[in-house]
CSV table of C-alpha atoms in Angstrom, one decimal:
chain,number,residue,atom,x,y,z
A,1,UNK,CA,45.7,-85.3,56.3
A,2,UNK,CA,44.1,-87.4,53.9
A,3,UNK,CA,41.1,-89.5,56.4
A,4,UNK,CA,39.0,-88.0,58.5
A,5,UNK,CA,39.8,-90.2,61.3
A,6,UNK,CA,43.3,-89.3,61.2
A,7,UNK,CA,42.3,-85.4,61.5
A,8,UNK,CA,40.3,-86.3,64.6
A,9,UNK,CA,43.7,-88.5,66.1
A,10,UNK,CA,45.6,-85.4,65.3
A,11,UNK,CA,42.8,-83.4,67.3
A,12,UNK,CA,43.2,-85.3,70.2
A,13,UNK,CA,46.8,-85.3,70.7
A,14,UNK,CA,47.1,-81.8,70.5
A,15,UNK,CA,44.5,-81.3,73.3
A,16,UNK,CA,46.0,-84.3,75.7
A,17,UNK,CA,49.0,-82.3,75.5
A,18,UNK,CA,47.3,-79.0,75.6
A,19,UNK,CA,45.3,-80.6,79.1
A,20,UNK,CA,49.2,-81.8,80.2
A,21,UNK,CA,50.6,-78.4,79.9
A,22,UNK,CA,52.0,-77.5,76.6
A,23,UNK,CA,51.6,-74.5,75.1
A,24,UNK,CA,50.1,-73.6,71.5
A,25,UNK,CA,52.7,-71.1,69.9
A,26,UNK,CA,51.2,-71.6,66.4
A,27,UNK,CA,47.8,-73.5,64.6
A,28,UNK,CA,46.7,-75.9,66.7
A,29,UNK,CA,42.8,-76.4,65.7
A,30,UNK,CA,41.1,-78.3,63.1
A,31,UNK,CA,39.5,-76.6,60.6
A,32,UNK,CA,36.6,-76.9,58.3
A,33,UNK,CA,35.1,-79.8,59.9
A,34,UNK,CA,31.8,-78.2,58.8
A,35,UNK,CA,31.8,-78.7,55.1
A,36,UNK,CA,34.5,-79.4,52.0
A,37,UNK,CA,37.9,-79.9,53.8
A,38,UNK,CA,37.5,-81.8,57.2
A,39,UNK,CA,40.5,-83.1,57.3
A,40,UNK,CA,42.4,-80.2,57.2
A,41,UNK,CA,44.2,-79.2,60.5
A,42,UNK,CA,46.5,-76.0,61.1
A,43,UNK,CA,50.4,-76.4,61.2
A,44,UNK,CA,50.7,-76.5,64.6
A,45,UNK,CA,53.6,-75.9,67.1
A,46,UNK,CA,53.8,-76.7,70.6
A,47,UNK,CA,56.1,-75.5,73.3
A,48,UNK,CA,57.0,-77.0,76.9
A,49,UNK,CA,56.0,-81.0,76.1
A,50,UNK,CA,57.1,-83.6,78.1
A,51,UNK,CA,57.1,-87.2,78.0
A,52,UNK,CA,53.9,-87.4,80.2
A,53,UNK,CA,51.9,-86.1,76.6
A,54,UNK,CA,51.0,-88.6,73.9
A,55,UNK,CA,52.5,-85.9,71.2
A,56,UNK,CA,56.1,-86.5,72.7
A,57,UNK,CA,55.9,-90.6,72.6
A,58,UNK,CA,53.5,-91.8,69.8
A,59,UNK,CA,53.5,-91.0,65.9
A,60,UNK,CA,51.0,-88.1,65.4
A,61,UNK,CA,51.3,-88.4,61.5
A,62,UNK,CA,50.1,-84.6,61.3
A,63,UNK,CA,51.7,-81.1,60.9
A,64,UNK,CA,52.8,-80.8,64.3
A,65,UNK,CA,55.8,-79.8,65.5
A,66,UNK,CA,56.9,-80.5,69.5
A,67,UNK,CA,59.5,-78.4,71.4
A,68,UNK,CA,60.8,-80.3,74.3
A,69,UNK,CA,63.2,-78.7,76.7
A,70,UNK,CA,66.5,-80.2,78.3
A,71,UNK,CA,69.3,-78.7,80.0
A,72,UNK,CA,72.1,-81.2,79.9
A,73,UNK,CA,73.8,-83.4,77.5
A,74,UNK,CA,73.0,-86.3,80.1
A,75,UNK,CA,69.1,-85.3,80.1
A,76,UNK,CA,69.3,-84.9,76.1
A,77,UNK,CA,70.6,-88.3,75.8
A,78,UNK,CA,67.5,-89.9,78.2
A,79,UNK,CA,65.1,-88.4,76.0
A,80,UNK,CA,66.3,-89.2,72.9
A,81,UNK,CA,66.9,-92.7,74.1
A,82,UNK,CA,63.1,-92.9,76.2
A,83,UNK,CA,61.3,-94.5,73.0
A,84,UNK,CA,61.4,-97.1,70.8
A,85,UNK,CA,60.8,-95.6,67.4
A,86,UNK,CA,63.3,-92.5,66.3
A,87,UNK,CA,60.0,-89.9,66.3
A,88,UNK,CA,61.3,-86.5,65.7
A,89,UNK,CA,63.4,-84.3,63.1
């Protein structure tokens, strides 16, 4: 991440979704806020995110990853469809 602003935005996704229920499989902190690289955050992955969490609906612009669950093609569909911008890989 090249601003430290955007390190902090990062920050604070990851925790709203961490607060909302998703789980931290991998990374997931900020690191070396304290000296030559404060913008650096971990490659982060998190499991069991919903569309209640900022992470799953808005542009993060970070290494993070989101796993979102669904059980049917109908279900799939509504959440690929739930947002305006095509967020995801």
């Amino acid at each position: 991440i090249t601003m430290p602003a955007q390190a902090s935005h990062v920050e604070k996704m990851v925790k709203d979704a961490v607060s909302k229920g998703a789980r931290v499989l991998a990374g997931g902190k900020r690191v070396g806020t304290e000296g030559k690289h404060p913008t650096f955050f971990e490659p982060t992955i998190l499991a069991d995110v919903d569309l209640k969490m900022k992470i799953a609906t808005e542009e993060n612009f970070g290494p993070v990853m989101t796993v979102i669950k669904w059980n049917t093609e109908e279900e799939l569909e509504k959440l690929c469809n739930s947002t305006p911008y095509g967020l995801g890989s």
